[in-house]
Amino acid sequence: MKRGDRLMVPEAEFRSYYGRPVLKRPVWKVPDVPAYLYLGGLAGASSTMALCADLTGRRRLARSGRLAAAVGATASVGALIHDLGRPARFLNMLRVLKPTSPLSVGSWILAPFSALSGAGAASEITGRLPALGRAAATTAGVIAPAMTTYTAVLLADTAVPGWHAAYRELPFLFAGSAVSSAGAVGMLAAPAESGPARRMAVAGAALEFAAGRSMHQRTGLVGEVYRQGRAGAAWRAARVLTGLGAGAALFAGRSRPAVIVSGLCLTAGAVATRYAIFEAGRASVSDPRYTVVPQRDRLDARR
Amino acid sequence: MDSNRLSGPLADPAGEAGYPSDHPDRVGFFTDTSVCIGCKACEVACKEWNLLPEDGLDLTGMSYDNTGALGATTWRHVAFVEQHGSTGSTVDLGMPGMGEDQVRWLMSSDVCKHCTHAACLDVCPTGALIRTEYGTVLVQDDVCNGCGYCVPACPYGVIDIRPDTGGAAKCTMCQDRLGAGLMPACATACPTESIQYGPLDELRDRAGQRVAELHDQGITEARLYGHDPADGVGGDGAFFLLLDEPEVYGLPPDPVVTTRDLPSMWRHAAGAALTAAAVIVGCFVGGKR
Ligand code: SF4
Ligand code: SF4
């Protein structure tokens, strides 16, 4: 909404201060933060995939999972640091552990996870200290599921209407998206052992779709921001890409071109999902309607 | 986590934050907008005392409000609401006539609410945001790493990142003046006593009397905002007397500290993480290679 065009706002429905936002827009940047969200999820699910592959004797898949976990976690830290501006600021995050701050808790999940998965991958590549490397990768694989969902709490614990309203579904959406992203990487990197990875691609996408659906149904007026504008376009693109990717994973078998198309679609879909959620939050802040109307309804209902 | 740490009424935020029992009384602002004349003395005094840069002459093109909103360098913001038609009581300001059209001006000096349960303070990962001995909320510039988490967390849209320093900034309630036994600069400068400063309990009593007085005068639309310790943020350290609904002044009608839902959020995240783990394990069990 442009400055000052107060008359565009239907007076009877809701009032605001000249249509100006009530809340401050998140200062987090694109692509840093959507990338951070995607990479963290990918790293987490890949690490658990690697652990399961290791335990079931799928060496190639375990190796790919460990590498994806390390690269994803490191790049996720990198994206966070880029958003913060200086590496020292990431270390500053670790000066206290604050249970009321999802970013503090998240940093304490991310830091050890990236160290462990980095160690696991280093041992995998160099072949040195295999026992230690395996122990590190195993530990990472156990804490990894937390990597797939803490970022959902990070977004949801804000006054941003589009995020907070969806706090029940966002973790499941992120978890599903992370599982299918890791599945995509597994399919691409370990074709001979890709059965579980293909199943992950499909199951993760199904979880993501279910969570997204229930989010739409439950968030009411605020849910509009996931359907409109840029966020809506990215969201629809994500649905199409993830759907195509999962479909291809289901029916492609081991056909190499189909696997490649599937992996790329799923990856692009997961990135688009994160961007859509980020953008929907920003859109919900920019229009005071999403702040004022639900609160006014709540207030009126209490009176 | 004691639930009272995250939401609900809390008699003594400073004591709860660990200050010894002889800490000073909780102080606050009571902004009585019914006497505000929109002179902006508070905005200017705040900038002068706190050495805040000017915001430029970027007129917003709506009413007479040139700053538009609170921000990292605007710690007091005077909202000018121009209402046409008969929307409640009007006071003759001696302005030139504008025909038949009834115009009502509402002015209100907004500020950080120094919430009892401050979302900004809760989510700050570095401990840069602290509760002071006066029960107010303060950013420690040397600790803040500019992560920006406090910005979308604030349910009032107050705190923001300063582009020149990269750190978060907002009203300090003139912490440096309080230590010297002075009032905050804005309250000192306000010529109409629209901004009143003092121990919060006293201010609440005074505000209650003022509303009753206005109601007796027939100004029934007078109401308090942010005074109730049972509201979504546990009550504000800075509260207001308004002459219309909060949203008209750019205030949220029913703000909530979202940390209130944090235990539930973590439960959902844990459930989702376990679901992810179960899905991955399930994909490895019993299938083909
Ligand atoms: S109004 Fe916003 S910035 Fe001020 S104390 Fe409350 S949450 Fe923090
Ligand atoms: S920007 Fe500074 S004050 Fe705000 S949450 Fe981050 S570290 Fe804390």
Coordinates of C-alpha atoms and ligand atoms in Angstrom, one line a residue:
Chain A
M1 CA 0.0 0.0 0.0
K2 CA 1.3 3.4 -0.9
R3 CA 1.8 6.1 1.7
G4 CA -1.2 8.0 2.7
D5 CA -3.8 6.3 0.7
R6 CA -6.0 5.8 3.7
L7 CA -9.2 6.1 1.7
M8 CA -8.4 2.7 0.0
V9 CA -9.0 1.1 3.4
P10 CA -12.6 0.3 4.0
E11 CA -13.3 2.3 7.2
A12 CA -16.1 0.0 8.5
E13 CA -14.0 -3.1 8.3
F14 CA -10.8 -2.0 9.9
R15 CA -9.0 1.1 10.9
S16 CA -5.3 1.8 11.0
Y17 CA -3.0 4.7 11.1
Y18 CA -3.0 5.9 7.5
G19 CA -2.5 2.3 6.4
R20 CA 0.9 2.2 7.8
P21 CA 2.3 -1.1 9.2
V22 CA 2.0 -1.7 12.9
L23 CA 5.0 -4.0 13.1
K24 CA 8.5 -3.7 11.9
R25 CA 9.5 -5.6 8.8
P26 CA 12.2 -8.3 9.6
V27 CA 15.6 -6.9 8.6
W28 CA 16.8 -10.4 7.5
K29 CA 17.9 -10.5 4.0
V30 CA 17.2 -12.6 0.9
P31 CA 18.8 -14.9 -0.2
D32 CA 20.7 -15.3 3.1
V33 CA 17.9 -16.3 5.4
P34 CA 15.8 -18.5 3.0
A35 CA 19.1 -20.2 2.1
Y36 CA 19.9 -20.7 5.7
L37 CA 16.5 -22.3 6.3
Y38 CA 16.9 -24.6 3.3
L39 CA 20.5 -25.6 3.9
G40 CA 19.9 -26.3 7.6
G41 CA 17.0 -28.6 6.8
L42 CA 18.9 -30.4 4.1
A43 CA 21.9 -30.9 6.3
G44 CA 19.8 -32.3 9.2
A45 CA 17.8 -34.8 7.1
S46 CA 21.0 -35.9 5.1
S47 CA 22.8 -36.6 8.3
T48 CA 20.1 -38.9 9.6
M49 CA 19.9 -40.5 6.2
A50 CA 23.6 -41.1 6.3
L51 CA 23.3 -42.8 9.7
C52 CA 20.5 -45.1 8.5
A53 CA 22.5 -45.9 5.3
D54 CA 25.5 -46.7 7.4
L55 CA 23.6 -49.0 9.7
T56 CA 22.0 -50.8 6.7
G57 CA 25.3 -51.2 4.9
R58 CA 24.7 -48.7 2.1
R59 CA 28.2 -47.2 1.9
R60 CA 27.7 -44.9 -1.1
L61 CA 24.5 -43.4 0.3
A62 CA 26.1 -43.0 3.7
R63 CA 29.0 -41.1 2.2
S64 CA 26.8 -38.8 0.1
G65 CA 24.6 -38.1 3.2
R66 CA 27.6 -37.2 5.3
L67 CA 29.0 -34.9 2.7
A68 CA 25.6 -33.2 2.1
A69 CA 25.3 -32.8 5.9
A70 CA 28.7 -31.1 6.2
V71 CA 28.3 -28.9 3.2
G72 CA 24.7 -27.9 4.1
A73 CA 25.6 -27.2 7.8
T74 CA 28.7 -25.2 6.8
A75 CA 26.9 -23.2 4.1
S76 CA 24.0 -22.6 6.6
V77 CA 26.4 -21.1 9.1
G78 CA 27.9 -19.1 6.2
A79 CA 24.5 -17.8 5.2
L80 CA 23.8 -16.8 8.8
I81 CA 27.2 -15.1 9.1
H82 CA 26.6 -13.3 5.9
D83 CA 23.3 -12.0 7.2
L84 CA 24.9 -10.9 10.5
G85 CA 27.8 -9.2 8.6
R86 CA 30.8 -10.6 10.6
P87 CA 32.0 -14.0 11.7
A88 CA 32.6 -12.8 15.2
R89 CA 28.9 -12.1 15.5
F90 CA 28.1 -15.8 15.1
L91 CA 30.5 -16.6 17.9
N92 CA 28.8 -13.9 19.9
M93 CA 25.6 -15.9 19.6
L94 CA 27.3 -18.6 21.7
R95 CA 28.2 -16.3 24.6
V96 CA 25.1 -17.4 26.4
L97 CA 22.5 -20.2 26.1
K98 CA 19.1 -18.6 26.5
P99 CA 16.2 -21.0 26.5
T100 CA 13.7 -18.2 25.7
S101 CA 15.5 -17.4 22.5
P102 CA 15.0 -19.8 19.6
L103 CA 18.0 -18.2 17.9
S104 CA 20.2 -18.9 20.9
V105 CA 19.0 -22.5 21.2
G106 CA 19.3 -22.9 17.4
S107 CA 22.9 -21.6 17.4
W108 CA 23.7 -24.2 20.0
I109 CA 22.2 -26.9 17.8
L110 CA 23.8 -25.6 14.7
A111 CA 27.4 -25.2 16.1
P112 CA 27.9 -28.7 17.4
F113 CA 26.0 -30.2 14.5
S114 CA 28.2 -28.5 11.9
A115 CA 31.4 -29.4 13.8
L116 CA 30.4 -33.1 14.1
S117 CA 29.2 -33.5 10.6
G118 CA 32.3 -31.6 9.4
A119 CA 34.5 -34.1 11.2
G120 CA 32.4 -37.0 9.9
A121 CA 32.8 -35.8 6.3
A122 CA 36.5 -35.0 6.7
S123 CA 37.2 -38.5 7.9
E124 CA 35.0 -39.8 5.0
I125 CA 37.0 -38.0 2.4
T126 CA 40.5 -38.5 3.8
G127 CA 39.9 -42.0 5.1
R128 CA 41.6 -41.1 8.3
L129 CA 40.5 -41.9 11.9
P130 CA 37.5 -43.9 10.5
A131 CA 36.2 -44.9 14.0
L132 CA 36.2 -41.3 15.3
G133 CA 34.7 -40.1 12.0
R134 CA 31.9 -42.6 12.3
A135 CA 31.3 -41.7 15.9
A136 CA 31.1 -38.0 15.0
A137 CA 28.7 -38.7 12.0
T138 CA 26.6 -41.0 14.2
T139 CA 26.2 -38.4 16.9
A140 CA 25.4 -35.7 14.3
G141 CA 22.8 -38.1 12.8
V142 CA 21.1 -38.4 16.1
I143 CA 20.8 -34.7 16.9
A144 CA 20.1 -34.0 13.2
P145 CA 16.3 -34.1 13.3
A146 CA 16.4 -31.0 15.5
M147 CA 18.2 -29.2 12.7
T148 CA 15.2 -29.7 10.4
T149 CA 12.7 -28.0 12.7
Y150 CA 14.3 -25.4 15.0
T151 CA 14.2 -22.8 12.2
A152 CA 10.4 -23.1 12.2
V153 CA 10.4 -22.0 15.9
L154 CA 12.8 -19.3 15.0
L155 CA 10.3 -17.8 12.6
A156 CA 7.2 -18.6 14.6
D157 CA 8.3 -16.9 17.8
T158 CA 7.9 -13.5 16.4
A159 CA 5.0 -11.1 16.2
V160 CA 4.9 -11.6 12.4
P161 CA 1.3 -12.7 11.8
G162 CA 2.0 -15.0 8.9
W163 CA 4.6 -16.9 10.8
H164 CA 3.2 -16.9 14.3
A165 CA -0.3 -18.0 13.2
A166 CA 1.3 -21.1 11.6
Y167 CA 3.5 -22.1 14.5
R168 CA 1.8 -25.6 14.8
E169 CA 2.3 -26.5 11.2
L170 CA 5.6 -24.8 10.3
P171 CA 7.8 -27.4 12.0
F172 CA 6.1 -30.3 10.2
L173 CA 6.3 -28.4 6.9
F174 CA 10.0 -27.8 7.4
A175 CA 10.6 -31.4 8.5
G176 CA 8.8 -32.8 5.4
S177 CA 10.6 -30.4 3.1
A178 CA 14.0 -31.3 4.7
V179 CA 13.4 -35.0 4.3
S180 CA 12.5 -34.7 0.6
S181 CA 15.5 -32.4 0.0
A182 CA 17.8 -34.9 1.5
G183 CA 16.1 -37.7 -0.5
A184 CA 16.7 -35.6 -3.6
V185 CA 20.5 -35.4 -2.9
G186 CA 20.7 -39.1 -2.0
M187 CA 19.0 -40.1 -5.3
L188 CA 21.3 -37.9 -7.3
A189 CA 24.5 -39.0 -5.5
A190 CA 24.0 -42.7 -4.9
P191 CA 21.9 -44.0 -7.8
A192 CA 22.7 -47.7 -7.0
E193 CA 21.4 -47.4 -3.5
S194 CA 18.7 -44.8 -4.0
G195 CA 15.7 -46.9 -2.9
P196 CA 15.4 -45.3 0.5
A197 CA 16.3 -41.8 -0.9
R198 CA 13.5 -42.1 -3.4
R199 CA 11.1 -43.1 -0.6
M200 CA 12.3 -40.2 1.4
A201 CA 11.6 -37.8 -1.5
V202 CA 8.1 -39.0 -1.7
A203 CA 7.3 -39.3 2.0
G204 CA 8.8 -36.0 2.8
A205 CA 6.8 -34.3 0.1
A206 CA 3.7 -35.9 1.4
L207 CA 4.3 -34.6 4.9
E208 CA 5.1 -31.2 3.5
F209 CA 1.8 -31.1 1.5
A210 CA -0.2 -32.3 4.5
A211 CA 1.3 -29.7 6.8
G212 CA 0.8 -26.9 4.2
R213 CA -2.8 -27.9 3.7
S214 CA -3.7 -27.8 7.4
M215 CA -1.8 -24.5 7.7
H216 CA -4.0 -23.0 5.0
Q217 CA -7.2 -24.3 6.7
R218 CA -6.3 -23.1 10.2
T219 CA -4.7 -19.7 9.7
G220 CA -7.8 -18.0 8.4
L221 CA -7.5 -14.4 7.2
V222 CA -3.7 -14.3 7.8
G223 CA -3.3 -17.4 5.6
E224 CA -4.1 -15.2 2.7
V225 CA -0.5 -14.0 2.6
Y226 CA 0.5 -17.5 1.4
R227 CA -1.8 -17.3 -1.5
Q228 CA -1.2 -13.7 -2.8
G229 CA 1.6 -11.8 -4.5
R230 CA 5.2 -12.9 -4.6
A231 CA 4.8 -15.3 -1.7
G232 CA 1.8 -16.9 -3.3
A233 CA 3.6 -17.3 -6.6
A234 CA 6.6 -18.9 -5.0
W235 CA 4.3 -21.1 -2.9
R236 CA 2.5 -22.4 -6.0
A237 CA 5.8 -22.9 -7.8
A238 CA 7.0 -24.9 -4.8
R239 CA 3.9 -27.1 -4.9
V240 CA 4.3 -27.8 -8.6
L241 CA 8.0 -28.5 -8.4
T242 CA 7.8 -30.6 -5.3
G243 CA 4.8 -32.5 -6.7
L244 CA 6.6 -33.1 -10.0
G245 CA 9.8 -34.2 -8.2
A246 CA 8.0 -36.6 -5.9
G247 CA 6.0 -38.0 -8.8
A248 CA 9.2 -38.6 -10.8
A249 CA 10.9 -40.2 -7.8
L250 CA 7.9 -42.5 -7.4
F251 CA 7.7 -43.7 -11.0
A252 CA 11.2 -43.1 -12.4
G253 CA 12.7 -46.2 -11.0
R254 CA 16.4 -46.0 -11.8
S255 CA 16.1 -44.1 -15.1
R256 CA 18.9 -41.7 -14.8
P257 CA 17.3 -38.7 -16.6
A258 CA 14.2 -39.0 -14.6
V259 CA 16.2 -39.2 -11.4
I260 CA 18.0 -36.0 -12.3
V261 CA 14.8 -34.2 -13.1
S262 CA 13.3 -35.4 -9.9
G263 CA 16.2 -34.4 -7.8
L264 CA 16.4 -30.9 -9.3
C265 CA 12.7 -30.3 -9.0
L266 CA 12.7 -31.3 -5.4
T267 CA 15.6 -29.1 -4.6
A268 CA 14.1 -26.1 -6.4
G269 CA 10.8 -26.8 -4.7
A270 CA 12.3 -26.9 -1.2
V271 CA 14.2 -23.6 -1.9
A272 CA 10.9 -22.0 -3.2
T273 CA 9.0 -23.3 -0.1
R274 CA 11.5 -21.5 2.2
Y275 CA 11.4 -18.3 0.1
A276 CA 7.6 -18.4 0.0
I277 CA 7.3 -18.7 3.8
F278 CA 9.9 -15.9 4.3
E279 CA 8.1 -13.6 1.9
A280 CA 4.7 -14.4 3.3
G281 CA 5.9 -13.3 6.7
R282 CA 7.2 -10.0 5.3
A283 CA 3.9 -9.4 3.4
S284 CA 1.9 -10.1 6.5
V285 CA 3.9 -7.3 8.3
S286 CA 3.6 -4.8 5.5
D287 CA -0.2 -4.7 5.6
P288 CA -1.6 -3.6 9.0
R289 CA -4.8 -5.6 8.2
Y290 CA -3.1 -8.8 9.2
T291 CA -2.0 -7.4 12.5
V292 CA -5.1 -5.4 13.4
V293 CA -8.1 -7.5 12.2
P294 CA -7.3 -10.8 14.1
Q295 CA -6.4 -8.9 17.2
R296 CA -9.5 -6.8 17.0
D297 CA -11.6 -9.9 16.6
R298 CA -10.0 -11.5 19.6
L299 CA -10.6 -8.4 21.6
D300 CA -14.2 -8.1 20.6
A301 CA -14.8 -11.8 21.3
R302 CA -13.6 -11.2 24.9
R303 CA -15.8 -8.2 25.5
Chain B
M1 CA 10.5 -22.7 32.8
D2 CA 8.1 -21.0 35.3
S3 CA 5.1 -19.9 33.2
N4 CA 5.2 -16.6 34.9
R5 CA 8.6 -15.8 33.3
L6 CA 7.0 -15.9 29.9
S7 CA 3.6 -14.4 30.3
G8 CA 0.9 -13.3 32.8
P9 CA 0.9 -10.7 35.5
L10 CA 4.2 -10.1 37.2
A11 CA 4.4 -7.7 40.1
D12 CA 8.2 -7.0 40.1
P13 CA 10.0 -7.5 36.8
A14 CA 13.3 -6.2 38.1
G15 CA 13.2 -8.5 41.2
E16 CA 12.3 -11.4 38.9
A17 CA 15.3 -10.5 36.8
G18 CA 17.5 -11.0 39.8
Y19 CA 18.0 -7.5 41.3
P20 CA 18.1 -7.5 45.1
S21 CA 14.9 -6.5 46.9
D22 CA 16.2 -2.9 47.6
H23 CA 16.1 -2.1 43.8
P24 CA 14.3 1.2 42.9
D25 CA 10.5 1.2 42.2
R26 CA 9.5 0.2 38.7
V27 CA 9.1 3.4 36.7
G28 CA 7.2 4.2 33.6
F29 CA 5.4 6.7 31.4
F30 CA 1.8 7.6 31.4
T31 CA 1.0 9.4 28.2
D32 CA -2.3 11.3 28.4
T33 CA -3.1 11.9 24.8
S34 CA -6.2 14.0 25.6
V35 CA -3.9 17.0 26.4
C36 CA -1.3 16.4 23.7
I37 CA -1.0 19.4 21.4
G38 CA 1.3 17.7 18.9
C39 CA 4.2 20.1 19.5
K40 CA 6.8 17.4 19.2
A41 CA 8.9 18.8 22.0
C42 CA 9.3 15.3 23.2
E43 CA 10.6 14.0 19.9
V44 CA 13.1 16.8 19.7
A45 CA 14.2 16.6 23.4
C46 CA 14.7 12.8 23.0
K47 CA 16.9 13.3 19.9
E48 CA 18.9 16.1 21.6
W49 CA 19.6 14.2 24.8
N50 CA 20.3 10.8 23.2
L51 CA 22.3 12.3 20.3
L52 CA 20.1 10.7 17.7
P53 CA 20.5 11.7 14.1
E54 CA 17.7 13.6 12.4
D55 CA 15.4 11.6 10.1
G56 CA 15.6 14.0 7.2
L57 CA 12.9 16.1 5.8
D58 CA 11.1 13.2 4.2
L59 CA 7.5 14.3 4.4
T60 CA 5.2 11.4 4.5
G61 CA 2.4 13.2 2.7
M62 CA -0.2 12.2 5.2
S63 CA -1.4 14.6 7.9
Y64 CA 1.3 16.6 9.7
D65 CA 3.4 13.6 10.7
N66 CA 6.8 13.8 9.2
T67 CA 8.5 10.9 11.0
G68 CA 5.7 8.3 10.4
A69 CA 6.6 5.7 13.0
L70 CA 8.9 4.8 15.9
G71 CA 12.3 3.7 14.6
A72 CA 15.9 3.2 15.5
T73 CA 16.5 6.9 15.6
T74 CA 13.0 8.0 16.5
W75 CA 12.4 6.9 20.1
R76 CA 9.4 9.2 20.6
H77 CA 7.0 9.6 17.7
V78 CA 4.0 11.9 17.7
A79 CA 1.1 10.5 15.7
F80 CA -1.3 13.1 14.1
V81 CA -4.7 11.6 13.4
E82 CA -7.1 13.7 11.3
Q83 CA -10.6 12.5 11.5
H84 CA -13.4 13.9 9.4
G85 CA -17.1 13.7 10.3
S86 CA -18.5 13.6 13.8
T87 CA -16.2 11.0 15.4
G88 CA -16.6 11.8 19.0
S89 CA -15.9 15.0 20.9
T90 CA -14.1 17.8 19.3
V91 CA -12.2 20.6 20.9
D92 CA -12.2 24.0 19.3
L93 CA -8.5 24.6 18.6
G94 CA -9.1 28.0 17.2
M95 CA -8.1 26.8 13.7
P96 CA -9.5 28.5 10.6
G97 CA -12.9 27.1 9.7
M98 CA -13.1 24.4 7.2
G99 CA -16.8 24.7 6.2
E100 CA -19.3 22.2 7.5
D101 CA -16.8 19.4 7.8
Q102 CA -16.2 18.5 11.4
V103 CA -12.5 17.8 11.9
R104 CA -11.1 16.1 15.0
W105 CA -7.4 16.0 15.7
L106 CA -6.0 13.2 17.8
M107 CA -2.4 13.4 18.8
S108 CA -0.4 10.9 20.7
S109 CA 3.3 10.6 21.5
D110 CA 4.3 6.9 21.2
V111 CA 7.3 5.2 22.7
C112 CA 8.7 1.8 23.6
K113 CA 6.3 0.2 26.0
H114 CA 8.9 -1.3 28.3
C115 CA 6.7 -4.4 28.5
T116 CA 6.5 -6.5 31.6
H117 CA 7.1 -9.5 29.3
A118 CA 9.2 -8.0 26.6
A119 CA 9.4 -10.2 23.5
C120 CA 12.5 -8.3 22.3
L121 CA 14.3 -9.2 25.5
D122 CA 13.1 -12.8 25.5
V123 CA 14.3 -13.6 22.0
C124 CA 17.6 -11.7 22.0
P125 CA 20.2 -14.5 21.6
T126 CA 23.2 -12.6 23.0
G127 CA 21.7 -11.1 26.2
A128 CA 22.2 -7.6 24.7
L129 CA 18.6 -6.7 25.8
I130 CA 18.3 -6.5 29.6
R131 CA 15.9 -5.6 32.3
T132 CA 17.2 -2.7 34.3
E133 CA 16.9 -2.1 38.0
Y134 CA 14.1 0.3 37.2
G135 CA 12.1 -2.5 35.5
T136 CA 12.7 -0.9 32.0
V137 CA 14.1 -2.7 28.9
L138 CA 17.5 -1.6 27.7
V139 CA 19.8 -2.5 24.7
Q140 CA 23.5 -2.8 25.6
D141 CA 25.1 -1.5 22.5
D142 CA 28.4 -3.2 23.0
V143 CA 26.8 -6.7 23.3
C144 CA 24.2 -6.5 20.5
N145 CA 25.4 -8.3 17.4
G146 CA 22.7 -6.8 15.1
C147 CA 21.1 -10.2 14.4
G148 CA 17.7 -8.4 14.1
Y149 CA 15.7 -11.0 16.0
C150 CA 14.2 -8.4 18.4
V151 CA 12.8 -6.4 15.4
P152 CA 10.0 -8.8 14.3
A153 CA 9.6 -10.1 17.8
C154 CA 8.3 -6.8 19.2
P155 CA 4.5 -6.9 19.1
Y156 CA 4.4 -3.1 19.0
G157 CA 6.9 -2.6 16.1
V158 CA 9.2 -0.5 18.2
I159 CA 12.7 -1.6 18.1
D160 CA 14.8 -1.5 14.9
I161 CA 18.3 -1.8 13.6
R162 CA 20.2 1.5 13.1
P163 CA 21.8 1.6 9.7
D164 CA 24.8 3.6 10.8
T165 CA 25.8 1.4 13.7
G166 CA 24.2 -2.0 12.7
G167 CA 22.9 -2.4 16.2
A168 CA 19.4 -2.5 17.6
A169 CA 18.1 0.8 19.2
K170 CA 15.0 2.0 21.0
C171 CA 14.0 4.2 23.9
T172 CA 16.1 3.7 27.0
M173 CA 13.8 5.7 29.2
C174 CA 16.9 7.9 29.5
Q175 CA 18.7 5.3 31.7
D176 CA 21.6 7.8 32.2
R177 CA 19.2 10.5 33.5
L178 CA 17.4 8.1 35.8
G179 CA 20.7 7.2 37.5
A180 CA 21.3 10.9 38.1
G181 CA 17.8 11.3 39.6
L182 CA 16.4 13.2 36.6
M183 CA 13.3 12.6 34.6
P184 CA 13.5 11.3 31.0
A185 CA 14.1 14.2 28.6
C186 CA 10.7 13.8 26.8
A187 CA 8.7 14.1 30.0
T188 CA 10.8 17.1 31.1
A189 CA 10.2 18.8 27.8
C190 CA 6.4 18.1 27.4
P191 CA 4.7 21.5 28.0
T192 CA 1.2 20.0 28.7
E193 CA 2.2 17.2 31.0
S194 CA 0.8 14.8 28.4
I195 CA 3.9 12.7 29.1
Q196 CA 4.0 11.8 32.8
Y197 CA 6.9 9.9 34.4
G198 CA 7.1 8.3 37.7
P199 CA 6.6 5.0 39.7
L200 CA 4.3 2.8 37.7
D201 CA 1.9 2.2 40.5
E202 CA 1.4 5.9 41.0
L203 CA 0.9 6.5 37.3
R204 CA -1.8 3.8 37.2
D205 CA -3.7 5.4 40.0
R206 CA -3.4 8.8 38.4
A207 CA -4.5 7.4 35.0
G208 CA -7.6 5.8 36.6
Q209 CA -8.6 9.1 38.1
R210 CA -8.1 10.9 34.8
V211 CA -10.3 8.5 32.9
A212 CA -13.0 8.9 35.5
E213 CA -12.7 12.7 35.2
L214 CA -13.0 12.6 31.5
H215 CA -16.0 10.2 31.6
D216 CA -17.7 12.6 34.0
Q217 CA -17.1 15.4 31.5
G218 CA -19.0 13.3 28.9
I219 CA -15.9 12.2 27.0
T220 CA -16.9 8.6 27.2
E221 CA -14.5 7.5 24.5
A222 CA -11.6 8.0 26.8
R223 CA -9.9 4.7 27.6
L224 CA -6.6 3.4 28.9
Y225 CA -4.3 1.2 26.8
G226 CA -1.5 -1.0 28.0
H227 CA -2.2 -0.4 31.7
D228 CA -3.6 -3.9 32.5
P229 CA -1.1 -6.3 34.1
A230 CA -3.3 -9.2 32.8
D231 CA -3.0 -8.3 29.2
G232 CA -0.9 -10.2 26.5
V233 CA 2.4 -8.6 27.6
G234 CA 1.8 -8.5 31.3
G235 CA 1.1 -4.8 31.2
D236 CA 3.2 -2.0 29.7
G237 CA 5.8 0.2 31.5
A238 CA 4.6 2.9 29.2
F239 CA 0.8 3.1 28.9
F240 CA -1.6 5.6 27.3
L241 CA -4.9 7.3 27.6
L242 CA -6.5 7.3 24.2
L243 CA -9.6 8.9 22.7
D244 CA -10.3 6.2 20.1
E245 CA -9.4 2.6 19.3
P246 CA -5.6 1.8 19.5
E247 CA -5.3 0.9 15.9
V248 CA -6.4 4.4 14.9
Y249 CA -3.1 5.6 16.5
G250 CA -1.1 2.8 14.9
L251 CA -1.1 0.6 18.0
P252 CA -2.0 -3.1 18.0
P253 CA -5.4 -3.7 19.6
D254 CA -4.4 -6.8 21.5
P255 CA -0.6 -7.4 21.5
V256 CA 0.8 -10.6 22.8
V257 CA 4.3 -11.6 23.7
T258 CA 4.7 -14.6 21.4
T259 CA 7.1 -16.2 23.8
R260 CA 4.0 -17.1 25.7
D261 CA 3.5 -19.9 23.2
L262 CA 7.2 -21.0 23.2
P263 CA 6.7 -24.2 25.2
S264 CA 4.0 -25.3 22.7
M265 CA 6.2 -24.2 19.8
W266 CA 9.1 -26.4 21.0
R267 CA 6.7 -29.3 21.6
H268 CA 5.5 -29.0 18.0
A269 CA 9.1 -28.8 16.8
A270 CA 10.1 -31.8 18.8
G271 CA 7.1 -33.7 17.5
A272 CA 8.0 -32.7 13.9
A273 CA 11.7 -33.7 14.5
L274 CA 10.7 -37.1 15.7
T275 CA 8.3 -37.5 12.8
A276 CA 11.2 -36.6 10.4
A277 CA 13.4 -39.2 12.1
A278 CA 10.6 -41.8 12.0
V279 CA 10.0 -41.1 8.3
I280 CA 13.7 -41.5 7.4
V281 CA 14.1 -44.7 9.4
G282 CA 10.8 -46.0 7.8
C283 CA 12.2 -45.4 4.4
F284 CA 15.1 -47.7 5.1
V285 CA 13.1 -50.5 6.7
G286 CA 12.0 -53.3 4.5
G287 CA 12.4 -51.7 1.2
K288 CA 14.6 -52.6 -1.8
R289 CA 18.0 -51.1 -2.3
Ligands
SF4_1 S1 7.6 -2.4 23.1 FE1 8.8 -3.8 21.9 S2 10.9 -3.0 22.1 FE2 9.7 -2.1 23.8 S3 10.0 -3.5 25.5 FE3 8.1 -4.2 24.5 S4 8.8 -5.7 23.0 FE4 10.7 -4.6 23.6
SF4_2 S1 19.7 -7.3 17.2 FE1 20.9 -7.1 19.1 S2 19.4 -6.6 20.7 FE2 18.3 -7.4 18.9 S3 18.1 -9.6 19.3 FE3 19.9 -9.3 18.1 S4 21.6 -9.2 19.6 FE4 19.7 -8.9 20.7

